[in-house]
Coordinates of C-alpha atoms in Angstrom, one line a residue:
M768 CA 0.0 0.0 0.0
K769 CA -2.9 6.9 -2.2
T770 CA -2.8 11.8 -3.2
E771 CA -4.6 12.7 -1.3
Q772 CA -7.1 11.5 0.8
S773 CA -5.4 8.2 1.3
F774 CA -6.8 5.0 -0.1
L775 CA -7.2 3.5 3.3
L776 CA -4.6 4.2 5.9
N777 CA -3.3 7.8 5.7
D778 CA -2.6 10.6 8.0
Q779 CA -6.2 11.5 7.9
N780 CA -7.1 8.0 9.0
S781 CA -4.5 8.0 11.7
S782 CA -6.0 11.2 13.0
W783 CA -9.4 9.6 12.8
I784 CA -8.2 6.6 14.8
R785 CA -6.8 8.9 17.5
A786 CA -10.0 10.9 17.5
V787 CA -12.1 7.7 18.0
S788 CA -9.7 6.5 20.7
L789 CA -10.0 9.9 22.6
F790 CA -13.8 9.8 22.1
L791 CA -14.0 6.4 23.6
L792 CA -12.0 7.4 26.5
F793 CA -14.2 10.5 26.9
I794 CA -17.4 8.4 26.7
S795 CA -16.0 6.0 29.4
G796 CA -14.8 8.7 31.7
A797 CA -17.2 11.6 31.3
I798 CA -20.6 10.9 29.7
F799 CA -21.4 7.4 30.8
P800 CA -21.3 8.1 34.6
V801 CA -24.3 10.3 34.1
F802 CA -26.4 7.3 33.4
A803 CA -24.5 4.7 35.3
S804 CA -26.1 5.1 38.7
D805 CA -29.6 4.4 37.5
M806 CA -28.5 1.4 35.5
E807 CA -26.6 0.1 38.4
V808 CA -29.7 0.3 40.6
E809 CA -31.6 -1.7 38.0
S810 CA -29.1 -4.4 37.3
G811 CA -26.7 -4.4 40.2
M812 CA -23.8 -4.0 37.9
D813 CA -21.0 -1.4 37.9
W814 CA -21.7 -0.1 34.4
F815 CA -19.2 2.8 34.7
Q816 CA -16.4 0.5 35.6
M817 CA -17.2 -1.9 32.8
A818 CA -17.7 0.9 30.2
M819 CA -14.3 2.4 31.2
W820 CA -12.5 -0.9 30.7
L821 CA -14.3 -1.6 27.4
A822 CA -13.8 1.8 25.8
G823 CA -10.3 2.3 27.2
G824 CA -9.3 -1.2 26.0
L825 CA -10.6 -0.5 22.5
A826 CA -8.8 2.9 22.5
L827 CA -5.5 1.2 23.5
F828 CA -6.1 -1.4 20.7
L829 CA -6.6 1.2 18.0
F830 CA -3.7 3.3 19.2
G831 CA -1.5 0.3 19.3
M832 CA -2.5 -0.7 15.8
D833 CA -1.7 2.8 14.5
F834 CA 1.7 2.8 16.3
M835 CA 2.6 -0.6 15.1
V836 CA 1.8 0.1 11.4
K837 CA 3.9 3.3 11.5
G838 CA 6.9 1.3 12.9
L839 CA 6.5 -1.4 10.3
L840 CA 6.5 1.2 7.5
V841 CA 9.9 2.4 8.6
V842 CA 11.3 -1.1 9.1
A843 CA 9.9 -2.9 6.1
G844 CA 8.4 -0.1 3.9
E845 CA 11.2 -0.2 1.2
K846 CA 11.1 -4.0 1.1
M847 CA 7.4 -4.0 0.7
K848 CA 7.7 -1.6 -2.2
T849 CA 10.4 -3.7 -3.9
L850 CA 8.3 -6.9 -3.5
L851 CA 5.2 -5.3 -4.9
A852 CA 7.2 -4.0 -7.9
K853 CA 8.8 -7.3 -8.7
L854 CA 6.3 -10.0 -7.7
T855 CA 3.1 -8.9 -9.5
T856 CA 4.0 -10.4 -12.8
N857 CA 0.9 -12.7 -12.8
R858 CA -2.3 -12.9 -10.7
V859 CA -1.1 -15.9 -8.6
M860 CA 2.2 -14.2 -7.7
G861 CA 0.3 -10.9 -7.0
A862 CA -2.1 -12.7 -4.6
L863 CA 0.8 -14.4 -2.8
T864 CA 2.7 -11.1 -2.6
G865 CA -0.3 -9.3 -1.2
A866 CA -1.0 -12.1 1.3
G867 CA 2.7 -12.3 2.4
I868 CA 3.2 -8.6 2.9
T869 CA -0.1 -8.1 4.7
A870 CA 0.7 -11.1 6.9
V871 CA 3.9 -9.5 8.0
I872 CA 2.6 -5.9 8.5
Q873 CA -0.8 -7.0 9.8
S874 CA -2.6 -4.3 7.8
S875 CA -4.2 -4.8 4.4
S876 CA -4.6 -1.0 4.4
V877 CA -0.9 -0.3 3.9
T878 CA -0.6 -3.0 1.2
T879 CA -3.6 -1.5 -0.6
V880 CA -2.1 2.1 -0.3
L881 CA 1.1 0.9 -1.9
T882 CA -0.7 -1.0 -4.6
V883 CA -2.9 1.9 -5.5
G884 CA 0.2 4.1 -5.8
F885 CA 1.7 1.7 -8.3
V886 CA -1.6 1.6 -10.3
S887 CA -1.8 5.4 -10.3
A888 CA 1.8 5.7 -11.4
G889 CA 1.1 3.3 -14.3
L890 CA 3.7 0.8 -13.1
I891 CA 1.2 -2.0 -12.7
S892 CA -2.2 -2.5 -14.2
V893 CA -5.6 -2.8 -12.3
T894 CA -5.5 -6.5 -13.3
Q895 CA -2.2 -7.0 -11.5
A896 CA -3.4 -4.9 -8.5
A897 CA -6.5 -7.0 -8.3
G898 CA -4.5 -10.1 -7.4
V899 CA -2.5 -8.2 -4.7
V900 CA -5.7 -6.7 -3.1
M901 CA -7.4 -10.1 -3.0
G902 CA -4.3 -11.6 -1.5
A903 CA -4.1 -8.8 1.1
N904 CA -7.5 -10.0 2.4
L905 CA -6.1 -13.4 3.1
G906 CA -3.0 -11.9 4.8
T907 CA -5.1 -9.8 7.1
T908 CA -6.7 -13.0 8.6
I909 CA -3.3 -13.7 10.1
T910 CA -4.2 -10.9 12.7
A911 CA -7.0 -13.1 13.9
Q912 CA -4.7 -16.1 14.1
I913 CA -2.2 -14.2 16.3
V914 CA -4.9 -12.7 18.5
A915 CA -6.4 -16.2 19.0
F916 CA -3.3 -17.4 20.7
K917 CA -3.0 -16.7 24.4
V918 CA -0.3 -14.0 24.1
T919 CA -2.1 -11.3 26.1
N920 CA -0.2 -12.4 29.2
F921 CA 3.0 -11.0 27.6
A922 CA 1.5 -7.6 26.7
L923 CA 3.0 -5.6 29.5
L924 CA 6.4 -7.2 28.8
M925 CA 6.2 -6.2 25.2
I926 CA 5.2 -2.7 26.1
A927 CA 8.2 -2.4 28.5
V928 CA 10.6 -3.8 25.9
G929 CA 9.2 -1.7 23.1
F930 CA 9.4 1.5 25.1
L931 CA 13.0 0.7 26.2
V932 CA 14.2 0.0 22.6
D933 CA 12.5 3.2 21.4
F934 CA 13.9 5.2 24.3
V935 CA 17.5 4.1 24.1
G936 CA 17.7 3.6 20.3
K937 CA 19.6 6.1 18.3
L938 CA 19.0 4.9 14.7
Q939 CA 15.6 5.5 13.1
K940 CA 15.1 1.8 12.3
T941 CA 16.0 0.8 15.9
K942 CA 13.4 3.2 17.3
A943 CA 10.9 2.0 14.7
I944 CA 11.4 -1.6 15.9
G945 CA 10.7 -0.4 19.5
Q946 CA 7.5 1.3 18.3
L947 CA 6.5 -1.8 16.5
I948 CA 6.9 -4.0 19.7
L949 CA 5.3 -1.3 21.8
G950 CA 2.3 -1.1 19.4
L951 CA 1.9 -4.8 19.4
G952 CA 2.0 -4.8 23.2
L953 CA -0.7 -2.1 23.4
I954 CA -2.9 -4.2 21.0
F955 CA -2.7 -7.2 23.3
F956 CA -3.0 -5.1 26.5
G957 CA -6.1 -3.4 25.0
M958 CA -7.6 -6.8 24.3
N959 CA -6.9 -8.0 27.8
T960 CA -8.5 -4.9 29.2
M961 CA -11.6 -5.4 27.0
S962 CA -11.8 -9.0 28.1
Q963 CA -11.7 -8.1 31.8
G964 CA -14.3 -5.4 31.2
M965 CA -16.7 -7.9 29.6
A966 CA -16.4 -10.5 32.3
P967 CA -19.4 -9.2 34.4
L968 CA -21.7 -9.6 31.3
R969 CA -21.5 -13.3 31.7
E970 CA -24.1 -13.0 34.5
Y971 CA -26.2 -10.3 32.8
Q972 CA -29.2 -12.0 31.2
P973 CA -30.3 -9.1 28.8
F974 CA -26.9 -9.2 27.3
L975 CA -26.9 -13.0 27.0
D976 CA -30.3 -12.7 25.3
F977 CA -28.9 -10.2 22.8
M978 CA -26.1 -12.6 22.1
I979 CA -28.7 -15.3 21.3
E980 CA -30.1 -12.8 18.7
M981 CA -26.6 -12.7 17.2
Q982 CA -27.3 -16.1 15.8
N983 CA -29.1 -14.3 13.0
P984 CA -26.2 -13.9 10.5
L985 CA -27.7 -10.9 8.8
L986 CA -27.9 -9.0 12.1
A987 CA -24.3 -10.0 13.0
I988 CA -23.0 -8.9 9.6
A989 CA -24.8 -5.6 9.9
I990 CA -23.4 -4.9 13.4
A991 CA -19.8 -5.8 12.5
M992 CA -20.0 -3.9 9.2
T993 CA -21.2 -0.7 11.0
F994 CA -18.6 -1.0 13.8
T995 CA -15.7 -1.6 11.3
A996 CA -16.7 1.4 9.2
L997 CA -16.7 3.5 12.4
V998 CA -13.3 2.5 13.8
Q999 CA -11.8 2.0 10.3
S1000 CA -10.1 -1.2 11.3
S1001 CA -11.3 -4.7 10.5
S1002 CA -8.5 -6.0 12.8
A1003 CA -10.1 -4.1 15.8
T1004 CA -13.4 -5.8 15.0
I1005 CA -11.9 -9.2 14.7
G1006 CA -10.0 -8.6 17.9
I1007 CA -13.2 -7.8 19.8
I1008 CA -14.9 -10.9 18.2
I1009 CA -12.0 -13.1 19.6
V1010 CA -12.3 -11.4 23.0
M1011 CA -16.1 -12.0 23.1
A1012 CA -15.6 -15.7 22.1
S1013 CA -12.9 -16.1 24.8
N1014 CA -15.5 -15.0 27.4
G1015 CA -18.0 -17.4 26.1
F1016 CA -20.4 -14.9 24.6
L1017 CA -20.3 -16.0 21.0
T1018 CA -20.9 -19.3 19.2
L1019 CA -18.7 -20.2 16.3
E1020 CA -21.5 -19.5 13.7
A1021 CA -22.1 -16.0 15.2
G1022 CA -18.3 -15.3 15.1
I1023 CA -18.1 -16.3 11.5
A1024 CA -21.0 -13.9 10.6
L1025 CA -19.4 -11.1 12.5
A1026 CA -16.1 -11.7 10.7
M1027 CA -18.0 -11.5 7.4
G1028 CA -19.4 -8.1 8.4
A1029 CA -15.9 -6.9 9.3
H1030 CA -14.6 -7.7 5.9
I1031 CA -17.5 -5.8 4.3
G1032 CA -17.1 -2.9 6.7
T1033 CA -13.5 -2.3 5.7
T1034 CA -14.5 -1.9 2.0
I1035 CA -16.8 1.0 3.0
T1036 CA -13.8 2.7 4.4
A1037 CA -11.8 2.0 1.3
L1038 CA -14.5 3.5 -1.0
L1039 CA -14.8 6.6 1.1
A1040 CA -11.0 7.1 1.2
S1041 CA -10.7 6.7 -2.6
I1042 CA -12.9 9.7 -3.3
G1043 CA -11.0 12.3 -5.2
K1044 CA -8.3 9.9 -6.4
S1045 CA -7.6 8.7 -10.0
R1046 CA -10.0 6.4 -11.8
P1047 CA -7.5 3.4 -11.7
A1048 CA -7.3 3.9 -8.0
L1049 CA -11.1 3.9 -7.6
R1050 CA -11.3 0.8 -9.7
T1051 CA -8.8 -0.9 -7.4
A1052 CA -11.0 0.0 -4.5
L1053 CA -14.0 -1.4 -6.2
V1054 CA -12.2 -4.7 -6.9
H1055 CA -11.5 -4.8 -3.1
T1056 CA -15.2 -4.2 -2.4
L1057 CA -16.5 -6.7 -4.9
F1058 CA -14.2 -9.4 -3.7
N1059 CA -15.2 -9.0 0.0
F1060 CA -18.9 -8.8 -0.8
L1061 CA -18.6 -11.9 -3.0
V1062 CA -16.8 -13.7 -0.2
T1063 CA -19.7 -13.1 2.1
L1064 CA -22.3 -14.1 -0.5
L1065 CA -20.4 -17.3 -1.3
W1066 CA -20.2 -18.4 2.3
L1067 CA -23.4 -17.1 3.8
P1068 CA -25.5 -20.2 2.9
F1069 CA -22.7 -22.4 4.1
I1070 CA -21.9 -21.0 7.5
P1071 CA -22.7 -24.4 9.3
E1072 CA -20.4 -26.3 6.9
L1073 CA -17.6 -23.7 7.3
A1074 CA -18.0 -24.0 11.1
Q1075 CA -17.7 -27.8 10.9
W1076 CA -14.5 -27.6 8.9
A1077 CA -13.1 -25.0 11.3
V1078 CA -13.9 -27.4 14.2
W1079 CA -12.1 -30.2 12.5
I1080 CA -9.0 -28.1 11.7
S1081 CA -8.9 -26.7 15.3
A1082 CA -9.2 -30.2 16.8
H1083 CA -6.1 -31.2 14.8
D1084 CA -4.3 -28.0 15.5
A1085 CA -0.9 -28.6 17.1
A1086 CA -1.6 -25.7 19.5
A1087 CA -4.9 -27.2 20.7
T1088 CA -5.0 -29.5 23.7
A1089 CA -7.6 -32.0 24.8
A1090 CA -8.3 -29.9 27.9
S1091 CA -9.0 -26.7 25.9
I1092 CA -11.3 -28.6 23.5
N1093 CA -13.3 -30.2 26.3
M1094 CA -13.6 -26.9 28.1
G1095 CA -14.8 -25.0 25.0
E1096 CA -11.9 -22.7 25.0
H1097 CA -11.1 -23.5 21.4
V1098 CA -13.9 -21.2 20.0
P1099 CA -11.5 -18.3 19.4
R1100 CA -9.1 -20.6 17.4
E1101 CA -12.1 -22.0 15.5
I1102 CA -13.2 -18.4 14.5
A1103 CA -9.7 -17.5 13.4
N1104 CA -9.4 -20.7 11.4
A1105 CA -12.8 -20.2 9.8
N1106 CA -11.9 -16.7 8.9
S1107 CA -8.7 -17.8 7.2
L1108 CA -10.4 -20.7 5.5
M1109 CA -13.3 -18.5 4.3
V1110 CA -11.0 -16.1 2.5
A1111 CA -8.5 -18.7 1.3
I1112 CA -11.1 -20.8 -0.5
A1113 CA -12.8 -17.7 -1.9
L1114 CA -9.4 -16.5 -3.2
V1115 CA -8.9 -19.8 -5.1
V1116 CA -12.4 -19.6 -6.5
F1117 CA -12.2 -16.0 -7.7
L1118 CA -8.6 -15.6 -8.7
P1119 CA -9.2 -17.1 -12.2
F1120 CA -12.0 -14.5 -12.7
I1121 CA -9.8 -11.4 -12.2
P1122 CA -10.5 -10.3 -15.8
V1123 CA -14.2 -10.4 -15.0
F1124 CA -13.6 -8.2 -11.9
V1125 CA -11.5 -5.8 -14.0
W1126 CA -14.2 -5.7 -16.8
T1127 CA -16.9 -5.0 -14.2
V1128 CA -15.0 -2.1 -12.5
N1129 CA -14.1 -0.6 -15.9
K1130 CA -17.9 -0.6 -16.7
I1131 CA -18.7 1.0 -13.4
V1132 CA -15.8 3.6 -13.7
P1133 CA -15.2 4.2 -17.4
P1134 CA -12.2 6.2 -18.5
D1135 CA -12.8 10.0 -18.9
E1136 CA -11.4 12.1 -21.7
D1137 CA -8.2 13.0 -19.9
E1138 CA -7.5 9.3 -19.1
K1139 CA -8.1 8.3 -22.8
S1140 CA -5.8 11.0 -24.1
G1141 CA -3.2 10.5 -21.3
N1142 CA -3.2 14.2 -20.5
Q1143 CA -4.1 14.0 -16.8
L1144 CA -1.3 15.5 -14.8
K1145 CA -1.9 14.8 -11.1
A1146 CA 0.4 13.2 -8.6
E1147 CA -1.3 10.0 -7.5
S1148 CA 1.5 8.1 -5.7
L1149 CA 2.1 10.7 -3.0
D1150 CA 0.1 9.3 -0.1
P1151 CA 0.2 11.4 3.1
T1152 CA 0.7 8.1 5.0
F1153 CA 4.3 8.1 3.9
V1154 CA 5.2 11.6 5.0
S1155 CA 6.2 10.3 8.5
T1156 CA 8.2 7.6 6.8
P1157 CA 10.8 9.4 4.7
A1158 CA 12.3 6.2 3.1
V1159 CA 8.9 5.2 1.7
A1160 CA 7.9 8.8 0.9
F1161 CA 11.1 9.2 -1.2
D1162 CA 10.3 6.0 -3.1
A1163 CA 6.8 7.4 -3.8
I1164 CA 8.3 10.6 -5.1
V1165 CA 10.7 8.7 -7.4
M1166 CA 7.8 6.7 -8.6
E1167 CA 6.0 9.9 -9.4
L1168 CA 9.0 11.3 -11.2
E1169 CA 9.0 8.2 -13.4
T1170 CA 5.4 9.1 -14.4
Y1171 CA 6.5 12.7 -14.9
Q1172 CA 9.4 11.7 -17.1
K1173 CA 7.2 9.6 -19.4
R1174 CA 4.7 12.4 -19.8
Q1175 CA 7.4 15.0 -20.3
S1176 CA 9.0 12.9 -23.0
L1177 CA 5.8 12.8 -25.0
F1178 CA 5.2 16.5 -24.4
Y1179 CA 8.7 17.3 -25.6
K1180 CA 8.2 15.4 -28.8
R1181 CA 5.0 17.3 -29.5
M1182 CA 6.7 20.6 -28.8
V1183 CA 9.6 19.8 -31.2
A1184 CA 7.1 18.8 -33.9
L1185 CA 5.6 22.3 -33.7
I1186 CA 8.9 23.9 -34.7
S1187 CA 8.7 22.6 -38.3
E1188 CA 4.9 22.9 -38.6
P1189 CA 3.8 25.7 -36.2
K1190 CA 0.0 25.9 -35.9
F1191 CA -1.7 28.3 -33.6
E1192 CA -4.3 25.9 -32.3
K1193 CA -1.8 23.1 -31.4
L1194 CA 0.5 25.7 -30.0
S1195 CA -2.2 27.2 -27.7
K1196 CA -3.1 23.7 -26.4
E1197 CA 0.5 22.8 -25.6
M1198 CA 1.2 26.1 -24.0
S1199 CA -1.7 25.3 -21.6
N1200 CA 0.0 22.0 -20.9
I1201 CA 3.1 23.8 -19.7
Q1202 CA 1.1 25.2 -16.8
K1203 CA -0.2 21.7 -16.1
F1204 CA 3.4 20.5 -15.9
R1205 CA 4.3 23.3 -13.6
S1206 CA 1.3 22.5 -11.3
Y1207 CA 2.3 18.9 -11.4
Q1208 CA 5.9 19.7 -10.4
Q1209 CA 4.7 22.0 -7.7
E1210 CA 2.5 19.3 -6.2
I1211 CA 5.4 16.9 -6.0
L1212 CA 7.6 19.7 -4.5
R1213 CA 5.0 20.5 -1.8
Y1214 CA 4.9 16.8 -0.8
L1215 CA 8.6 16.7 -0.6
S1216 CA 8.7 19.8 1.6
Q1217 CA 6.3 18.1 4.0
V1218 CA 8.6 15.1 4.2
G1219 CA 11.6 17.4 4.8
Q1220 CA 9.8 18.9 7.9
G1221 CA 10.3 15.6 9.8
K1222 CA 13.4 14.2 11.3
L1223 CA 15.8 12.9 8.6
T1224 CA 18.9 10.8 8.9
D1225 CA 22.0 12.0 7.1
A1226 CA 21.4 9.6 4.1
E1227 CA 17.7 10.8 4.0
Q1228 CA 18.8 14.4 4.1
Q1229 CA 21.1 13.8 1.1
T1230 CA 18.2 12.2 -0.8
Y1231 CA 15.9 15.1 0.2
T1232 CA 18.4 17.6 -1.1
E1233 CA 18.9 15.7 -4.4
L1234 CA 15.2 15.4 -5.1
M1235 CA 14.6 19.1 -4.1
N1236 CA 17.2 20.1 -6.7
V1237 CA 15.8 17.8 -9.3
L1238 CA 12.3 19.3 -8.9
H1239 CA 13.7 22.9 -9.1
S1240 CA 15.6 21.9 -12.3
L1241 CA 12.3 20.6 -13.7
E1242 CA 10.7 23.9 -13.0
S1243 CA 13.6 25.7 -14.8
M1244 CA 13.1 23.3 -17.8
N1245 CA 9.4 24.3 -17.9
I1246 CA 10.3 28.0 -17.8
A1247 CA 12.9 27.5 -20.6
M1248 CA 10.4 25.7 -22.8
R1249 CA 7.8 28.4 -22.2
D1250 CA 10.0 31.4 -22.8
S1251 CA 12.5 30.2 -25.4
V1252 CA 10.4 27.8 -27.5
F1253 CA 6.6 28.4 -27.2
D1254 CA 6.8 32.2 -26.9
V1255 CA 9.3 32.3 -29.9
L1256 CA 7.0 30.1 -32.0
L1257 CA 4.0 32.2 -31.1
Q1258 CA 5.8 35.4 -32.2
M1259 CA 7.1 33.7 -35.4
I1260 CA 3.5 32.7 -36.3
E1261 CA 2.3 36.3 -35.6
N1262 CA 5.1 37.7 -37.8
K1263 CA 4.7 35.0 -40.5
I1264 CA 8.3 33.9 -40.1
Q1265 CA 9.4 30.4 -41.2
P1266 CA 12.9 29.0 -40.3
S1267 CA 15.2 28.0 -43.2
D1268 CA 15.5 24.3 -44.1
T1269 CA 19.1 24.2 -43.0
M1270 CA 18.2 25.7 -39.7
L1271 CA 15.3 23.2 -39.2
E1272 CA 17.8 20.4 -39.9
L1273 CA 20.3 21.7 -37.4
V1274 CA 17.6 22.3 -34.8
G1275 CA 16.1 18.9 -35.4
Q1276 CA 19.5 17.3 -34.6
L1277 CA 19.9 19.5 -31.6
T1278 CA 16.4 18.8 -30.2
N1279 CA 17.0 15.1 -30.6
E1280 CA 20.2 15.1 -28.6
V1281 CA 18.8 17.4 -25.9
G1282 CA 15.7 15.2 -25.6
K1283 CA 17.9 12.2 -25.0
A1284 CA 19.9 14.1 -22.4
M1285 CA 16.7 15.2 -20.6
E1286 CA 15.4 11.7 -20.6
K1287 CA 18.6 10.1 -19.4
S1288 CA 19.2 12.6 -16.6
L1289 CA 15.8 11.9 -15.0
L1290 CA 16.1 8.1 -15.6
S1291 CA 19.5 8.1 -13.9
V1292 CA 17.9 9.4 -10.7
I1293 CA 14.8 7.1 -11.0
H1294 CA 16.8 3.9 -11.7
K1295 CA 19.9 4.9 -9.8
D1296 CA 21.9 4.4 -13.0
V1297 CA 25.4 6.0 -12.8
D1298 CA 26.2 5.0 -16.4
M1299 CA 23.2 6.8 -17.7
A1300 CA 24.2 10.0 -15.8
Y1301 CA 27.6 9.9 -17.4
E1302 CA 26.0 9.5 -20.9
V1303 CA 24.3 12.9 -20.3
F1304 CA 27.8 14.5 -20.2
G1305 CA 28.9 12.4 -23.1
S1306 CA 26.5 14.4 -25.3
K1307 CA 28.2 17.7 -24.6
E1308 CA 30.6 17.6 -27.6
T1309 CA 27.8 16.8 -30.0
I1310 CA 25.4 19.4 -28.6
T1311 CA 28.1 22.1 -28.5
H1312 CA 29.0 21.4 -32.1
L1313 CA 25.4 21.6 -33.2
I1314 CA 24.9 25.0 -31.4
Q1315 CA 28.1 26.3 -33.0
E1316 CA 26.9 25.1 -36.4
A1317 CA 23.5 26.9 -35.9
L1318 CA 25.4 30.1 -35.0
N1319 CA 27.7 29.8 -38.0
H1320 CA 24.7 29.3 -40.3
Q1321 CA 23.1 32.4 -38.9
M1322 CA 26.2 34.5 -39.3
R1323 CA 26.7 33.3 -42.9
H1324 CA 23.2 34.4 -43.9
L1325 CA 23.0 37.5 -41.7
H1326 CA 22.4 40.8 -43.6
A1327 CA 21.1 44.1 -42.6
S1328 CA 17.4 43.6 -43.4
E1329 CA 15.0 44.0 -40.5
K1330 CA 13.2 40.7 -41.1
R1331 CA 16.5 38.8 -41.3
L1332 CA 17.6 40.3 -38.0
M1333 CA 14.2 39.3 -36.5
V1334 CA 14.7 35.7 -37.8
F1335 CA 18.2 35.7 -36.3
R1336 CA 16.9 36.8 -32.9
Y1337 CA 14.1 34.2 -32.8
E1338 CA 16.2 31.3 -34.0
M1339 CA 19.0 32.1 -31.5
R1340 CA 16.5 32.4 -28.7
M1341 CA 15.2 29.0 -29.5
V1342 CA 18.7 27.5 -29.7
E1343 CA 19.5 29.2 -26.4
G1344 CA 16.4 27.6 -24.9
F1345 CA 17.6 24.1 -25.9
K1346 CA 21.0 24.9 -24.5
Q1347 CA 19.4 25.8 -21.2
L1348 CA 17.4 22.5 -21.3
Y1349 CA 20.7 20.6 -21.7
S1350 CA 22.3 22.6 -18.9
M1351 CA 19.4 21.6 -16.6
S1352 CA 19.9 18.0 -17.7
K1353 CA 23.6 18.1 -16.8
R1354 CA 22.7 19.7 -13.5
I1355 CA 20.4 16.8 -12.6
A1356 CA 22.9 14.2 -13.7
R1357 CA 25.7 16.0 -11.8
M1358 CA 23.6 16.1 -8.6
Y1359 CA 22.9 12.4 -8.9
L1360 CA 26.5 11.5 -9.4
S1361 CA 27.5 13.6 -6.4
H1362 CA 24.8 11.9 -4.3
S1363 CA 25.9 8.5 -5.5
Q1364 CA 29.6 9.3 -4.7
A1365 CA 28.6 10.5 -1.2
N1366 CA 26.7 7.3 -0.5
E1367 CA 29.7 5.2 -1.7
N1368 CA 32.1 7.1 0.6
S1369 CA 29.8 6.7 3.6
I1370 CA 29.7 2.9 2.9
H1371 CA 33.5 2.8 2.8
D1372 CA 33.8 5.0 5.9

């Protein structure tokens, strides 16, 4: 796992999680006591105490999940990006990649964010992304498997160890590992707190009667779906389901129905968060939604059979004991196994039909005119989630630069074509595209500035400086094309001036060499290719020769007529513009080589 409102887990979502956590604490500590005394008289239960434990435990769970995911982004973010880039060559590998990454990070949201970024940048198709997203749903069931084991007894130890590593750690990754352990400890501690808070309900008959009503699968699905959409975490819902099962409140069938609702609820969050993003990103969100709805529709008539299979698997689980089975303590494991089994079988069933999923979402969200023409210029890979994780944010910026380079290359070719056949209508259209490129570049620059406001390591500071200089060079390129090419062409059209055939031939060769240098300079940064950066400087002799030839041609044909002097000025301004474009290309290549040399020296040191 954009942009944005993020696809799923972004800064906005993190703030939302914190807001929900604080609201729950506020409810448990401030509002609920107003009604608690009357309720206690009626039932004889300490409702305030119970609400405080439940709401506080859920708040700790959500906060721990947020903390853990941020730590994981720092520790494994770059590896996740690399895996997603390399292992989505076919739908099976895509699904395995999505499942594997999500199993490690315990958040399908982050996997989906990265996937949508790749789709938006054009690096993978919606078809490839569909496999990853489907696999991510399988990976997120690992959360339930972990929660189902009795690890809550070690929660305080994990909190202590995580805090200690974070506190004494000097390196960013060391501190991130501490945050990861601390977050995981908070998750388990929150679950333990909720479990203790629910204990008195075992003797409260109205609640037990309500749990009997939960046997209606449609009611259970609706409740879990609503709750998941509220807290924006299917993991939180699954955690509560496991806690309730551990306290004996849920049957296996009810737990399965609630898990179904959690899967649907997380798609609502995905759709809301995809508003305002690119159409490919929205299609990816719809694939996620369709898959989870179809999983529920597939299994809804077969909940009893799924429950029987889960019982059989759990009875043969190496972690299960005869005592736990006889005492009925295996229900949480059965729910976790049913959850994994439900998604795994659905994945096998639906994976061959990915083309049908893609066809369906393309019908629901057809391409607009900008998408058809390829003229949409909007940064789609820059998810706010990554701002607090510079290593991942820089990868997202480089990904966006690759998209920029492809579009700039096409734009440059259209601009060069106008030199030999200048037409006012085409010129006006391309001049408006110059402003679009400037806005595009400024959008990337603003995102980079946000990343730079955080704490950066020395290596990250070097990357930040390099990317900042690259973006400023791109802005200078846009200005040079506007002032020295488009403005000149416009004035030549107005004054009915046509360059000579010899000059057009020289400019044609010059523009070809400069175009190659512009392309190689950016690609050297994108692909970290030193040889390509050196090739930019290798063009210097050829370009200098062509510029001198253009000047010599002008001097040979220069005479004292006003029109000829005007032609000379216009053609020399144009040549000077391409000279500036080449200078900016050399600047980008030089900065990359300096950065590469600095990294090499730091490794040797």
